[in-house]
């Protein structure tokens, strides 16, 4: 990550009302590339810069947790060439950026079925998590081969195994207990979800965790997303009245 100059919080944002966890569905890379007359992979490459900019914003403005959807369990159904490119992109990004992120105090971790990723990528992931494990400035969580339904089913399997073994009573399964087995254990639920490219769906992302998350959709394609777009998402967030079912 290139060292960029610190940018102060825009004046129309209230520092005490910033979201403490932002989740992002980085969508529209393929359409961006198509609009430019380029192959889809060019959009993915360009999307990396948008991610870097959002990471920098979170650091500058003091947003402590950022979770980004990089690859879904459904994305394997894309052409092999695109899938392979993405895996190599994740690999090279980690190789290039981890040291700089570490210097900036960023902790990077991953959620998803990491065991079925290419082994070189798995190694980069393990290294990145290990090197940055104690960093405090920003927690960047990358959802890679992540699918929320799969995650929920895994929790059900584990809990039912405990019940079958007599280690847990089914009546003892509460929402709090259930959450202890999600990959997001100990991470607060996202306050704000941003989705780019005009789509208005969750696409199997953090379904449990986003029960009360504020959703912000923008027409902007991910490679065009930048600091100003993120700012606008935060302005929208601060205008919301989060009721959580109350009045
Ligand atoms: C999001 O952009 C990136 C990934 C899903 C990996 P897309 O590749 O989905 O771009 P569009 O939606 O086809 O434009
Ligand atoms: C969601 O985008 C997954 C990621 C951004 C990684 P998709 O492009 O895969 O979602 P759909 O297919 O439009 O729902
Ligand atoms: Mg898409």
Short mmCIF file of C-alpha atoms and ligand atoms in Angstrom, two decimals:
data_model
loop_
_atom_site.label_atom_id
_atom_site.label_comp_id
_atom_site.label_asym_id
_atom_site.label_seq_id
_atom_site.Cartn_x
_atom_site.Cartn_y
_atom_site.Cartn_z
CA UNK A 1 0.00 0.00 0.00
CA UNK A 2 1.52 3.32 -0.96
CA UNK A 3 1.93 5.77 1.88
CA UNK A 4 -0.73 8.40 1.32
CA UNK A 5 -1.17 11.60 3.18
CA UNK A 6 -3.52 11.57 6.13
CA UNK A 7 -6.83 13.22 5.31
CA UNK A 8 -8.92 14.69 8.09
CA UNK A 9 -12.53 13.65 8.64
CA UNK A 10 -14.83 15.68 6.35
CA UNK A 11 -16.61 18.45 8.22
CA UNK A 12 -20.08 17.10 7.56
CA UNK A 13 -19.32 13.88 9.47
CA UNK A 14 -19.68 13.55 13.23
CA UNK A 15 -16.70 11.64 14.61
CA UNK A 16 -18.69 10.18 17.50
CA UNK A 17 -21.29 8.69 15.14
CA UNK A 18 -19.06 6.86 12.71
CA UNK A 19 -19.82 3.20 12.05
CA UNK A 20 -17.45 0.99 14.04
CA UNK A 21 -17.64 -1.84 11.52
CA UNK A 22 -18.15 -1.33 7.79
CA UNK A 23 -18.77 -4.26 5.44
CA UNK A 24 -18.35 -3.88 1.69
CA UNK A 25 -19.55 -5.92 -1.26
CA UNK A 26 -17.03 -4.81 -3.86
CA UNK A 27 -19.12 -5.35 -6.99
CA UNK A 28 -18.98 -4.20 -10.60
CA UNK A 29 -15.40 -4.95 -11.62
CA UNK A 30 -16.48 -6.91 -14.69
CA UNK A 31 -18.89 -4.23 -15.90
CA UNK A 32 -16.29 -1.54 -15.35
CA UNK A 33 -13.83 -3.41 -17.56
CA UNK A 34 -16.48 -4.05 -20.19
CA UNK A 35 -17.30 -0.34 -20.30
CA UNK A 36 -13.62 0.33 -20.97
CA UNK A 37 -13.45 -2.33 -23.67
CA UNK A 38 -11.13 -4.39 -21.46
CA UNK A 39 -11.23 -8.01 -20.29
CA UNK A 40 -12.99 -8.59 -16.93
CA UNK A 41 -9.71 -9.24 -15.16
CA UNK A 42 -8.65 -5.64 -15.79
CA UNK A 43 -11.57 -4.60 -13.61
CA UNK A 44 -10.42 -6.83 -10.78
CA UNK A 45 -6.93 -5.38 -10.99
CA UNK A 46 -8.32 -1.85 -10.89
CA UNK A 47 -10.58 -2.76 -7.96
CA UNK A 48 -7.53 -3.32 -5.78
CA UNK A 49 -6.84 0.43 -5.79
CA UNK A 50 -10.38 1.18 -4.61
CA UNK A 51 -9.88 -1.24 -1.74
CA UNK A 52 -6.62 0.43 -0.81
CA UNK A 53 -8.33 3.79 -0.77
CA UNK A 54 -11.13 2.58 1.49
CA UNK A 55 -8.60 0.98 3.85
CA UNK A 56 -6.77 4.29 3.99
CA UNK A 57 -10.03 6.16 4.73
CA UNK A 58 -10.83 3.81 7.61
CA UNK A 59 -7.39 4.46 9.02
CA UNK A 60 -7.59 8.21 8.55
CA UNK A 61 -11.06 8.53 9.98
CA UNK A 62 -10.78 6.00 12.79
CA UNK A 63 -13.15 3.28 11.64
CA UNK A 64 -11.77 0.22 13.44
CA UNK A 65 -13.20 -2.74 11.47
CA UNK A 66 -13.58 -3.22 7.72
CA UNK A 67 -14.86 -6.48 6.22
CA UNK A 68 -14.65 -6.88 2.45
CA UNK A 69 -16.21 -9.56 0.26
CA UNK A 70 -13.47 -10.67 -2.09
CA UNK A 71 -14.72 -14.06 -3.32
CA UNK A 72 -17.94 -15.92 -2.61
CA UNK A 73 -18.53 -19.66 -2.50
CA UNK A 74 -20.64 -19.10 -5.63
CA UNK A 75 -17.85 -17.35 -7.53
CA UNK A 76 -16.23 -20.73 -8.34
CA UNK A 77 -18.90 -21.02 -11.01
CA UNK A 78 -17.18 -18.34 -13.09
CA UNK A 79 -14.91 -19.25 -16.00
CA UNK A 80 -11.76 -21.01 -14.80
CA UNK A 81 -9.58 -18.32 -16.31
CA UNK A 82 -11.22 -15.61 -14.20
CA UNK A 83 -11.13 -17.72 -11.03
CA UNK A 84 -7.44 -18.49 -11.55
CA UNK A 85 -6.68 -14.84 -12.16
CA UNK A 86 -8.44 -13.84 -8.95
CA UNK A 87 -6.52 -16.41 -6.88
CA UNK A 88 -3.23 -15.10 -8.31
CA UNK A 89 -4.34 -11.53 -7.66
CA UNK A 90 -5.09 -12.30 -4.00
CA UNK A 91 -1.73 -14.01 -3.71
CA UNK A 92 0.28 -11.20 -5.25
CA UNK A 93 -1.63 -8.59 -3.32
CA UNK A 94 -0.78 -10.26 -0.06
CA UNK A 95 2.83 -10.69 -1.06
CA UNK A 96 3.12 -7.02 -2.00
CA UNK A 97 1.05 -5.31 0.65
CA UNK A 98 1.36 -7.18 3.92
CA UNK A 99 4.58 -5.54 5.03
CA UNK A 100 3.26 -2.05 4.41
CA UNK A 101 -0.03 -2.89 6.11
CA UNK A 102 1.90 -4.22 9.07
CA UNK A 103 3.85 -0.96 9.31
CA UNK A 104 0.57 0.92 9.30
CA UNK A 105 -0.69 -1.17 12.20
CA UNK A 106 -3.31 -3.04 10.20
CA UNK A 107 -4.38 -6.45 11.37
CA UNK A 108 -5.52 -8.63 8.49
CA UNK A 109 -7.62 -11.72 8.91
CA UNK A 110 -9.78 -13.93 6.71
CA UNK A 111 -13.16 -15.60 6.91
CA UNK A 112 -14.42 -18.33 4.59
CA UNK A 113 -13.51 -21.87 3.63
CA UNK A 114 -9.80 -21.23 3.38
CA UNK A 115 -8.91 -24.94 3.19
CA UNK A 116 -10.07 -25.25 -0.41
CA UNK A 117 -8.01 -22.32 -1.68
CA UNK A 118 -4.77 -22.93 -3.62
CA UNK A 119 -2.03 -23.97 -1.20
CA UNK A 120 0.29 -21.05 -2.04
CA UNK A 121 -2.54 -18.65 -1.26
CA UNK A 122 -3.23 -20.50 1.98
CA UNK A 123 0.39 -19.98 2.96
CA UNK A 124 0.27 -16.26 2.18
CA UNK A 125 -2.92 -15.99 4.23
CA UNK A 126 -1.46 -17.80 7.23
CA UNK A 127 1.62 -15.60 7.09
CA UNK A 128 -0.31 -12.37 6.76
CA UNK A 129 -2.53 -13.26 9.72
CA UNK A 130 0.43 -14.28 11.83
CA UNK A 131 2.57 -11.22 11.08
CA UNK A 132 -0.23 -8.73 11.72
CA UNK A 133 -2.02 -10.56 14.54
CA UNK A 134 -1.25 -8.01 17.26
CA UNK A 135 -1.87 -4.84 15.26
CA UNK A 136 -4.49 -2.47 16.61
CA UNK A 137 -5.01 0.40 14.18
CA UNK A 138 -7.49 -1.23 11.80
CA UNK A 139 -8.83 -4.76 11.54
CA UNK A 140 -9.24 -5.67 7.88
CA UNK A 141 -11.26 -8.84 7.43
CA UNK A 142 -11.26 -10.40 3.98
CA UNK A 143 -14.10 -12.77 3.12
CA UNK A 144 -12.52 -15.29 0.76
CA UNK A 145 -14.41 -18.34 -0.43
CA UNK A 146 -17.04 -17.13 1.99
CA UNK A 147 -20.71 -18.07 1.94
CA UNK A 148 -22.99 -17.19 4.80
CA UNK A 149 -25.34 -20.15 4.41
CA UNK A 150 -22.39 -22.50 4.45
CA UNK A 151 -21.07 -20.81 7.58
CA UNK A 152 -24.44 -21.16 9.33
CA UNK A 153 -24.75 -24.83 8.37
CA UNK A 154 -21.26 -25.48 9.73
CA UNK A 155 -22.31 -24.01 13.09
CA UNK A 156 -25.42 -26.22 13.10
CA UNK A 157 -23.29 -29.27 12.44
CA UNK A 158 -20.87 -28.46 15.20
CA UNK A 159 -23.56 -27.72 17.77
CA UNK A 160 -25.53 -30.83 16.88
CA UNK A 161 -22.35 -32.85 17.33
CA UNK A 162 -21.97 -31.43 20.83
CA UNK A 163 -25.58 -32.36 21.57
CA UNK A 164 -25.07 -35.87 20.20
CA UNK A 165 -21.99 -36.27 22.41
CA UNK A 166 -23.96 -35.15 25.43
CA UNK A 167 -21.75 -32.08 25.83
CA UNK A 168 -24.52 -29.59 25.21
CA UNK A 169 -28.26 -29.47 25.89
CA UNK A 170 -30.31 -28.30 22.93
CA UNK A 171 -32.14 -25.86 25.23
CA UNK A 172 -28.79 -24.22 25.96
CA UNK A 173 -28.39 -23.14 22.33
CA UNK A 174 -29.08 -19.43 22.29
CA UNK A 175 -28.23 -16.68 19.83
CA UNK A 176 -25.20 -15.85 21.95
CA UNK A 177 -24.00 -19.45 21.95
CA UNK A 178 -24.59 -19.73 18.20
CA UNK A 179 -22.51 -16.62 17.55
CA UNK A 180 -19.58 -18.13 19.39
CA UNK A 181 -19.18 -20.61 16.52
CA UNK A 182 -19.47 -18.17 13.62
CA UNK A 183 -16.25 -17.11 11.91
CA UNK A 184 -16.97 -13.58 13.12
CA UNK A 185 -16.82 -14.53 16.81
CA UNK A 186 -15.87 -11.54 18.97
CA UNK A 187 -16.30 -9.14 16.03
CA UNK A 188 -19.19 -6.72 16.43
CA UNK A 189 -21.86 -6.92 13.74
CA UNK A 190 -21.41 -4.54 10.80
CA UNK A 191 -23.07 -1.16 11.35
CA UNK A 192 -22.98 -0.27 7.67
CA UNK A 193 -22.96 -2.36 4.49
CA UNK A 194 -21.86 -0.70 1.27
CA UNK A 195 -22.60 -2.38 -2.06
CA UNK A 196 -21.37 -0.90 -5.30
CA UNK A 197 -22.59 -1.35 -8.89
CA UNK A 198 -26.28 -0.70 -8.25
CA UNK A 199 -27.14 -4.21 -7.10
CA UNK A 200 -29.40 -4.38 -4.06
CA UNK A 201 -28.90 -7.84 -2.66
CA UNK A 202 -26.77 -9.56 -0.04
CA UNK A 203 -25.41 -12.35 -2.27
CA UNK A 204 -24.85 -14.69 0.68
CA UNK A 205 -22.72 -12.24 2.68
CA UNK A 206 -22.90 -12.20 6.52
CA UNK A 207 -26.63 -13.00 6.61
CA UNK A 208 -26.73 -13.64 10.34
CA UNK A 209 -24.43 -10.77 11.20
CA UNK A 210 -26.29 -8.15 9.17
CA UNK A 211 -29.73 -8.56 10.70
CA UNK A 212 -29.67 -4.88 11.75
CA UNK A 213 -27.00 -3.43 9.48
CA UNK A 214 -27.75 -0.23 7.59
CA UNK A 215 -27.49 -0.85 3.85
CA UNK A 216 -26.10 1.67 1.39
CA UNK A 217 -26.11 0.92 -2.32
CA UNK A 218 -24.41 3.05 -4.92
CA UNK A 219 -24.57 2.87 -8.71
CA UNK A 220 -20.84 3.41 -8.83
CA UNK A 221 -18.83 0.45 -10.09
CA UNK A 222 -16.22 -0.79 -7.61
CA UNK A 223 -13.12 0.32 -9.59
CA UNK A 224 -14.55 3.88 -9.57
CA UNK A 225 -15.27 3.80 -5.84
CA UNK A 226 -13.08 6.23 -3.93
CA UNK A 227 -12.70 8.41 -0.86
CA UNK A 228 -15.54 10.73 -1.86
CA UNK A 229 -17.87 7.78 -2.48
CA UNK A 230 -17.01 6.36 0.93
CA UNK A 231 -17.61 9.77 2.46
CA UNK A 232 -21.09 9.87 0.88
CA UNK A 233 -21.87 6.42 2.29
CA UNK A 234 -20.94 7.66 5.76
CA UNK A 235 -23.07 10.79 5.34
CA UNK A 236 -26.02 8.56 4.48
CA UNK A 237 -25.27 6.32 7.46
CA UNK A 238 -25.27 9.27 9.84
CA UNK A 239 -28.69 10.35 8.60
CA UNK A 240 -30.25 7.01 9.55
CA UNK A 241 -32.37 6.33 12.60
CA UNK A 242 -31.35 2.88 13.84
CA UNK A 243 -34.29 1.62 15.83
CA UNK A 244 -33.48 -2.08 16.28
CA UNK A 245 -37.19 -2.82 16.48
CA UNK A 246 -37.87 -0.19 19.11
CA UNK A 247 -39.73 3.08 18.63
C1 LIG B 1 -16.90 -8.14 -8.03
O1 LIG B 1 -17.03 -7.72 -9.36
C2 LIG B 1 -15.65 -8.95 -7.80
C3 LIG B 1 -15.89 -10.37 -7.51
C4 LIG B 1 -17.04 -10.95 -7.40
C5 LIG B 1 -14.72 -11.20 -7.33
P1 LIG B 1 -17.72 -8.66 -10.44
O2 LIG B 1 -16.68 -9.52 -11.03
O3 LIG B 1 -18.87 -9.37 -9.85
O4 LIG B 1 -18.20 -7.60 -11.50
P2 LIG B 1 -19.59 -7.60 -12.27
O5 LIG B 1 -20.66 -7.68 -11.24
O6 LIG B 1 -19.60 -8.79 -13.17
O7 LIG B 1 -19.61 -6.32 -13.00
C1 LIG B 2 -20.75 -10.73 -4.64
O1 LIG B 2 -20.73 -10.29 -5.95
C2 LIG B 2 -19.44 -11.39 -4.29
C3 LIG B 2 -18.29 -10.51 -4.22
C4 LIG B 2 -18.28 -9.22 -4.40
C5 LIG B 2 -17.05 -11.16 -3.90
P1 LIG B 2 -21.31 -11.17 -7.14
O2 LIG B 2 -21.12 -10.38 -8.38
O3 LIG B 2 -20.72 -12.53 -7.10
O4 LIG B 2 -22.86 -11.29 -6.75
P2 LIG B 2 -24.13 -11.56 -7.66
O5 LIG B 2 -23.84 -12.78 -8.46
O6 LIG B 2 -24.31 -10.36 -8.53
O7 LIG B 2 -25.26 -11.73 -6.70
MG1 LIG B 3 -20.83 -8.92 -9.63
#
